[in-house]
Amino acid sequence: MSISAVAPGFTDSVHDAQRVFRAVLGALARPGRIARLDATLVPPPPLHSTAAAILLALADFETTVWLDDGLSDDSEVAEFLRFHTGARLASSWREADFALVTVPERMPALATFAQGTPEYPDRSTTIVIQVEAMTNAGWEFFGPGIPDRVQFSAAPLPLDFQRQLAENRARFPRGVDLIFATAADIAALPRSARIVERA
Amino acid sequence: MSDAAVYNFAYLDEQTKRMIRRALLKAVAIPGYQVPFASREMPMPYGWGTGGVQVTAAVLGADDTLKVIDQGADDTTNAVSIRKFFERTAGVATTTHTSDATVIQTRHRIPETPLREGQILVYQVPIPEPLRFLEPRETETRRQHALEDYGLMHVKLYEDIARHGHIATTYAYPVKVDGRYLMDPSPTPKFDNPKMDMCPALQLFGAGREKRIYALPPYTRVVSLDFEDHPFEPTKFDRGCALCGAEGIYLDEVVTDDCGGRMFVCSDTDFCESRRTPPRAAAPGLNEVPR
Ligand SMILES: [Zn+2]
């Protein structure tokens, strides 16, 4: 593929990246809160402009990105991310700094991504999950960043995701941090979020 | 050519900002845990808070309004030069009013005016590791944090009680974050510790020389270490501010003349001044209370 065929990235790389970073920072600081992220990007399908903006703001040649089965390594999306970030594509999700999931129903188990170590729990994967919908209903969470409790759920996700979220929290301070992205909004569930167990 | 065109926005290059931003996101996801980062040389000495400056530079956007305080004051050399640094390199609006600021960089104090949602408080931190003066080896303190083994700190505080009858630590008083990590609140007076607990603002900590970043998300439980028979007691002042009369806030002792005259005044200069001046932008008459 020629460079001219790659879709353009941020129109203002400095200020767009800052704005997107602040949106992600705000999302991780307030788990479960759904916020609009206006990204002017037009990335190649099936990538949403929101998920694309997050990776363009955070990934670079110092990081690795794993693409899920919905995105092969020679896809337009792979070329787009390589061109705009310089990030190396990871062959396995198990060691990646970032993972981009576009088919969440079939995503690998959270426990199989990089979890960090007890001494360095930050050496873990940040997972960007493209979903069709998010809502402030369903699962209930409490913990840092949540004044009382917050309800949040997204779809589609693996059937056993509630159990996976509880297990992710149980591994704290090891674990993975999740950033959800619909076509227009983002929300996050950092590993610190505790899910209320219900039958 | 203007300075803004010469420098990168907020001085740091984009690659460095991304690296710091990634560290900040981990810090928020693991409250109280010290994330290593590749601290850069800044055009100011380490004692001037290069860690806080780097965090502010990574966070700041063109729409932000920045306030910088040093020991509560907006007008010290340190605060003024950091504020000017960001005016010059980022062209951001600056303020001395706590309530008008979106980002506040601080050394040694938390403003008296309660912080609100959406604000970010950035601390300049000299020594991020609360266990460092008890255990010099980084590998060992890492292990203690991993195992949540904070016995050394409890022993130290208990020795304080045995020697002084109370816990003598008044600055950098250690806290437990969300029931997990032991954290140094930076050399703020313990008077400010309760303000950290369930604070609606996001609190970010940057240590430049020690290359560490840590964070408290909004609404996070922050508990000062204590013992059942010796509960934590924030510093109390037995008088009010000599200038504005405020009580229950942190006071500094200042020398007023050559003859050894002294008085106690608010450490937070913006708080003190706003109490002594009429409300800004109030329509005449509307705020006046009939006597
Ligand atoms: Zn006063």
XYZ file of C-alpha atoms and ligand atoms in Angstrom:
491
model
C 0.000 0.000 0.000
C 1.349 3.437 -0.832
C 1.651 6.155 1.783
C -0.743 8.371 -0.123
C -3.446 5.781 0.450
C -3.218 6.064 4.231
C -6.103 8.031 5.738
C -5.026 11.284 7.401
C -4.434 11.418 11.156
C -5.035 14.320 13.550
C -5.514 17.684 11.857
C -3.607 19.347 14.715
C -1.327 16.671 16.128
C -0.280 18.651 19.229
C -3.649 19.920 20.431
C -5.752 17.000 19.224
C -3.475 14.573 21.067
C -3.697 16.680 24.229
C -7.486 16.867 24.049
C -7.848 13.130 23.477
C -5.417 12.383 26.319
C -7.458 14.545 28.687
C -10.611 12.709 27.668
C -8.955 9.351 28.412
C -7.503 10.671 31.683
C -10.983 11.881 32.632
C -12.506 8.522 31.723
C -10.021 6.523 33.826
C -10.397 8.992 36.702
C -14.198 8.535 36.644
C -14.846 4.840 35.936
C -18.082 4.122 34.141
C -18.741 7.715 33.148
C -19.628 7.939 29.469
C -18.262 11.007 27.686
C -18.429 12.276 24.127
C -15.115 12.261 22.254
C -15.345 14.306 19.090
C -12.541 13.062 16.906
C -12.256 14.517 13.440
C -10.416 11.448 12.181
C -11.749 9.248 9.408
C -9.842 6.011 9.985
C -10.220 2.948 7.764
C -13.122 0.665 8.760
C -13.900 -1.057 11.021
C -11.941 1.331 13.241
C -14.016 4.007 15.024
C -12.651 7.543 15.071
C -12.733 7.397 18.887
C -10.581 4.270 19.173
C -8.269 5.567 16.445
C -7.825 8.886 18.262
C -6.954 7.123 21.531
C -4.206 5.092 19.872
C -2.846 8.050 17.913
C -2.668 10.064 21.139
C -0.918 7.396 23.214
C 0.999 4.917 21.051
C 4.406 5.521 19.487
C 7.649 3.706 18.589
C 8.242 2.969 22.277
C 5.052 0.903 22.533
C 3.569 -2.210 20.996
C -0.010 -2.568 19.792
C -1.831 -5.846 19.343
C -4.684 -6.019 16.828
C -7.405 -8.589 17.293
C -8.731 -11.107 14.795
C -10.959 -8.504 13.205
C -7.825 -6.701 12.039
C -5.056 -8.650 10.386
C -1.513 -7.275 10.426
C -1.650 -6.333 6.757
C -5.008 -4.605 7.029
C -5.581 -0.935 6.255
C -6.025 -0.354 9.980
C -2.591 -1.843 10.686
C -1.047 0.368 8.028
C -2.897 3.416 9.393
C -1.640 2.843 12.954
C 1.905 2.025 11.853
C 2.062 5.141 9.693
C 0.647 7.593 12.219
C 2.131 6.253 15.466
C 5.284 4.324 14.544
C 4.148 1.681 17.023
C 5.317 -1.887 16.561
C 2.558 -4.432 16.073
C 2.683 -7.144 18.738
C 2.321 -10.724 17.541
C 0.595 -11.717 20.799
C -1.747 -9.885 23.143
C 0.106 -11.420 26.086
C 2.945 -8.867 25.993
C 1.348 -5.866 24.279
C 1.302 -2.353 25.774
C -1.963 -1.649 23.976
C -4.547 -4.006 22.542
C -7.187 -2.969 20.049
C -10.265 -5.170 20.168
C -12.882 -4.812 17.428
C -14.679 -8.143 17.945
C -15.205 -8.109 21.734
C -17.353 -11.301 21.822
C -14.251 -13.254 20.847
C -11.577 -11.313 22.725
C -8.969 -13.240 24.723
C -9.607 -13.559 28.465
C -8.542 -10.478 30.431
C -6.273 -12.670 32.569
C -4.186 -13.599 29.516
C -3.106 -10.032 28.691
C 0.016 -8.567 30.315
C -0.854 -8.065 34.014
C 2.317 -6.351 35.252
C 4.317 -7.735 38.158
C 3.724 -7.285 41.908
C 6.646 -4.815 41.960
C 5.753 -3.145 38.637
C 1.991 -3.505 38.115
C 2.160 -0.706 35.512
C 3.768 -3.138 33.029
C 0.361 -4.234 31.849
C -1.843 -4.016 28.783
C -4.263 -1.156 28.232
C -7.139 -2.610 26.212
C -9.147 -0.408 23.857
C -12.439 -2.187 23.168
C -14.681 -1.061 20.340
C -18.283 -1.699 21.274
C -21.618 -0.908 19.660
C -23.271 0.518 22.749
C -22.596 1.668 26.301
C -25.105 2.527 28.982
C -25.227 3.622 32.619
C -27.252 0.576 33.573
C -26.471 -3.031 34.304
C -23.321 -3.796 36.282
C -22.631 -1.731 39.359
C -19.174 -0.490 40.391
C -17.568 1.295 43.311
C -14.041 2.364 44.177
C -11.625 5.218 43.396
C -13.108 7.821 41.064
C -16.693 6.827 41.929
C -18.461 9.090 44.467
C -20.955 6.450 45.497
C -21.719 3.776 42.958
C -21.992 3.816 39.184
C -23.815 1.536 36.807
C -22.187 0.733 33.521
C -22.346 -1.893 30.825
C -21.345 -2.215 27.209
C -22.218 -4.533 24.335
C -21.243 -6.782 22.798
C -18.903 -8.405 25.331
C -17.996 -12.025 26.219
C -20.731 -13.823 28.169
C -18.549 -14.319 31.242
C -17.298 -10.723 31.321
C -18.769 -9.935 34.744
C -16.734 -12.748 36.271
C -13.652 -11.605 34.337
C -14.046 -8.071 35.709
C -14.303 -9.389 39.268
C -11.182 -11.508 38.747
C -9.325 -8.566 37.223
C -10.018 -6.545 40.365
C -9.008 -9.500 42.551
C -5.537 -9.412 40.967
C -5.052 -5.755 41.980
C -2.576 -4.046 41.817
C -1.837 -6.316 38.849
C -4.443 -6.303 36.105
C -5.555 -4.616 32.918
C -7.272 -1.287 32.306
C -10.164 -1.126 29.843
C -11.156 1.778 27.618
C -14.453 1.328 25.784
C -15.180 3.219 22.583
C -18.386 3.482 20.601
C -18.490 5.525 17.414
C -18.963 8.730 19.441
C -18.279 8.092 23.142
C -15.646 6.666 25.447
C -15.708 5.258 28.996
C -13.208 3.331 31.082
C -12.956 0.633 33.716
C -9.531 0.808 35.334
C -8.397 -2.226 37.340
C -9.244 -0.304 40.536
C -12.998 -0.529 39.847
C -14.802 -3.061 42.038
C -17.850 -4.738 40.573
C -20.776 -5.491 42.859
C -21.273 -9.228 42.718
C -24.845 -10.235 42.047
C -26.369 -13.606 41.581
C 9.057 35.179 15.934
C 7.165 34.740 19.170
C 8.381 32.441 21.924
C 5.382 30.201 21.357
C 6.681 29.437 17.877
C 10.207 28.720 19.122
C 9.227 26.238 21.827
C 7.181 23.087 21.624
C 3.739 23.696 23.133
C 4.353 23.626 26.908
C 8.087 23.125 26.244
C 8.176 19.306 26.063
C 8.304 17.484 22.730
C 5.324 15.301 21.788
C 7.136 12.022 22.348
C 8.051 12.993 25.916
C 4.508 14.147 26.622
C 3.105 10.834 25.358
C 5.491 8.915 27.642
C 4.427 11.019 30.646
C 0.758 10.709 29.680
C 1.004 6.920 29.551
C 2.563 6.958 33.033
C -0.228 9.230 34.292
C -2.918 6.850 33.018
C -1.296 3.933 34.873
C -0.976 6.095 37.989
C -4.709 6.885 37.933
C -5.592 3.203 37.394
C -3.385 2.123 40.352
C -4.032 4.857 42.937
C -1.026 5.585 45.166
C 1.407 3.389 43.211
C 4.608 5.106 42.016
C 4.964 4.726 38.249
C 8.537 5.106 36.944
C 8.954 7.561 34.074
C 11.875 8.890 32.034
C 12.157 12.336 33.619
C 13.602 14.987 31.306
C 15.939 17.876 31.970
C 13.942 21.056 32.396
C 15.236 24.614 32.135
C 15.120 25.020 35.921
C 16.863 23.377 38.892
C 15.444 20.162 40.401
C 14.524 21.944 43.624
C 12.075 24.001 41.570
C 9.718 21.166 41.010
C 10.685 19.736 37.637
C 8.481 16.692 38.264
C 5.413 18.827 38.772
C 6.356 20.993 35.790
C 6.621 17.930 33.549
C 3.246 16.609 34.693
C 1.657 20.018 34.136
C 3.257 20.258 30.684
C 1.866 16.839 29.722
C -1.628 17.671 30.962
C -2.035 21.296 29.936
C -4.143 22.335 26.941
C -4.723 25.652 25.221
C -8.091 26.081 26.992
C -6.743 25.566 30.509
C -6.375 28.238 33.162
C -3.295 27.657 35.296
C -2.590 28.636 38.892
C 0.801 28.030 40.524
C 1.379 28.184 44.272
C 4.415 27.741 46.455
C 3.721 27.209 50.182
C 0.233 28.579 49.493
C 1.433 31.802 47.858
C 1.076 32.847 44.215
C 3.791 35.502 44.406
C 6.977 33.677 45.423
C 9.899 33.574 42.962
C 9.300 29.883 42.330
C 5.562 30.238 41.676
C 5.972 33.312 39.495
C 8.667 31.761 37.331
C 6.739 28.529 36.754
C 3.614 30.521 35.898
C 5.596 32.672 33.456
C 7.203 29.574 31.989
C 3.801 28.216 30.952
C 2.482 31.603 29.851
C 5.472 31.820 27.523
C 5.654 28.225 26.279
C 1.938 27.339 26.156
C 0.242 30.717 25.995
C -2.301 29.536 28.559
C -4.392 31.837 30.718
C -3.196 32.074 34.310
C -4.943 33.079 37.503
C -4.342 33.392 41.215
C -7.953 32.496 42.024
C -8.334 28.858 43.025
C -11.922 28.679 41.803
C -11.004 30.009 38.323
C -8.178 27.523 37.730
C -8.564 24.249 35.832
C -4.998 23.135 36.604
C -3.198 24.090 39.828
C 0.463 23.297 40.328
C 1.488 23.329 43.962
C 4.420 22.961 46.285
C 3.700 22.165 49.935
C 0.029 23.203 50.224
C -3.515 22.379 49.170
C -5.666 25.493 48.628
C -8.162 26.362 51.383
C -10.968 26.932 48.863
C -12.487 23.460 48.332
C -11.508 21.973 44.980
C -14.205 20.880 42.582
C -14.816 18.245 39.940
C -12.873 18.782 36.758
C -9.948 20.538 38.438
C -6.496 18.970 38.444
C -4.053 19.552 41.308
C -0.413 18.829 40.384
C 2.048 18.392 43.275
C 5.779 18.971 43.068
C 7.337 16.058 44.953
C 10.967 15.870 46.125
C 10.962 12.333 47.607
C 8.044 10.156 46.445
C 8.882 7.049 48.492
C 7.366 7.240 51.999
C 9.559 4.326 53.139
C 12.820 5.775 51.801
C 14.132 7.226 55.049
C 13.474 3.875 56.718
C 14.805 1.708 53.874
C 17.280 3.152 51.343
C 17.118 0.244 48.851
C 14.617 0.678 46.023
C 14.378 -3.094 45.444
C 13.392 -3.505 49.091
C 10.757 -0.725 49.155
C 9.307 -2.087 45.883
C 9.009 -5.482 47.572
C 7.357 -3.957 50.637
C 4.767 -2.183 48.468
C 4.186 -5.399 46.491
C 3.523 -7.323 49.704
C 1.702 -4.425 51.360
C 4.278 -4.837 54.120
C 4.200 -1.502 55.908
C 5.330 -2.707 59.338
C 8.412 -0.441 59.277
C 6.268 2.680 59.053
C 4.013 1.587 61.899
C 7.077 0.890 64.043
C 8.457 4.344 63.232
C 5.206 6.087 64.142
C 4.929 4.030 67.315
C 8.461 5.029 68.339
C 7.333 8.621 67.862
C 4.552 8.019 70.374
C 6.900 6.322 72.835
C 9.335 9.240 72.642
C 7.017 12.253 72.352
C 3.707 10.969 73.644
C 2.202 11.610 70.192
C 3.056 11.155 66.516
C 5.596 13.946 65.927
C 5.433 13.915 62.110
C 3.801 17.159 60.948
C 4.838 17.250 57.263
C 4.694 14.507 54.642
C 2.526 12.519 57.048
C 2.041 9.098 55.386
C -1.360 8.050 54.051
C -2.963 4.817 52.893
C -4.696 5.075 49.532
C -7.948 3.158 48.987
C -6.837 0.674 51.619
C -3.825 -0.470 49.617
C -0.766 1.672 48.859
C 1.210 3.675 51.392
C 1.783 7.114 49.872
C 3.783 10.228 50.641
C 1.435 13.209 50.288
C 4.553 15.291 49.397
C 5.804 17.744 52.020
C 2.370 19.236 52.617
C 1.560 19.913 56.289
C -0.555 17.157 57.856
C -3.204 19.881 58.239
C -3.920 19.304 54.532
C -4.165 15.496 54.682
C -7.953 15.413 55.270
C -8.465 17.521 52.116
C -7.031 14.665 50.040
C -9.687 12.223 51.201
C -12.611 11.933 48.747
C -11.469 15.150 47.037
C -13.602 15.847 43.916
C -10.498 17.016 41.975
C -7.918 14.756 40.323
C -4.581 14.868 42.186
C -1.349 14.129 40.299
C 2.136 13.908 41.823
C 5.411 14.355 39.926
C 8.917 13.720 41.277
C 11.516 14.860 38.713
C 14.812 13.838 40.258
C 13.382 10.522 41.481
C 11.524 9.911 38.197
C 8.193 8.874 39.686
C 4.566 9.779 39.016
C 1.602 8.846 41.204
C -2.022 9.872 41.454
C -5.221 10.047 43.444
C -8.377 9.820 41.317
C -11.288 11.984 42.504
C -13.346 10.481 45.328
C -10.583 8.195 46.586
C -10.262 7.131 50.206
C -7.090 8.649 51.668
C -6.463 7.755 55.314
C -3.660 9.142 57.472
C -1.895 6.327 59.311
C -2.638 6.184 63.009
C -3.332 3.877 65.939
C -6.551 3.190 67.784
C -5.231 4.739 71.002
C -3.455 7.555 69.110
C -5.776 8.677 66.319
C -4.550 11.053 63.614
C -5.007 14.693 64.583
C -4.576 17.431 62.009
C -2.720 20.540 63.196
C -5.041 23.018 64.919
C -4.373 26.712 65.329
C -5.562 28.445 68.497
C -6.132 31.743 66.711
C -7.471 33.189 63.469
C -5.691 35.005 60.627
C -4.489 38.465 61.724
C -5.485 39.910 58.329
C -8.805 38.310 57.389
C -9.887 36.671 60.648
C -10.399 33.243 59.096
C -10.360 30.360 61.553
C -9.661 26.686 61.044
C -7.241 27.291 58.188
C -3.475 26.937 57.908
C -1.475 29.901 59.229
C 2.097 31.069 58.648
C 3.994 33.134 61.180
C 5.388 36.256 59.528
C 7.742 38.935 60.850
C 6.128 42.344 60.536
C 8.891 44.774 61.523
C 12.522 45.094 62.587
C 11.644 44.917 66.277
C 10.655 41.257 66.242
C 6.951 41.902 65.726
C 5.137 38.822 64.471
C 1.697 37.823 63.365
C -0.092 34.741 62.075
C -1.674 35.019 58.628
C -3.221 32.679 56.061
C -0.623 30.630 54.187
C -3.059 30.622 51.211
C -2.665 34.185 49.877
C -5.546 33.947 47.380
C -7.916 32.732 50.090
C -6.862 35.559 52.411
C -7.091 38.278 49.764
C -10.479 37.144 48.487
C -11.830 37.388 52.043
C -10.538 40.945 52.346
C -11.866 42.216 48.989
C -15.498 42.443 47.867
C -16.732 39.679 45.554
C -15.583 40.140 41.977
C -18.031 40.907 39.172
C -20.894 41.374 41.583
C -23.400 43.949 40.444
C -23.418 46.942 42.823
C -26.048 46.570 45.481
C -26.939 42.973 44.719
C -24.525 41.466 47.216
C -24.929 44.084 49.869
C -26.522 42.899 53.039
C -28.660 45.548 54.728
C -27.279 46.415 58.121
Zn -6.251 35.496 56.072
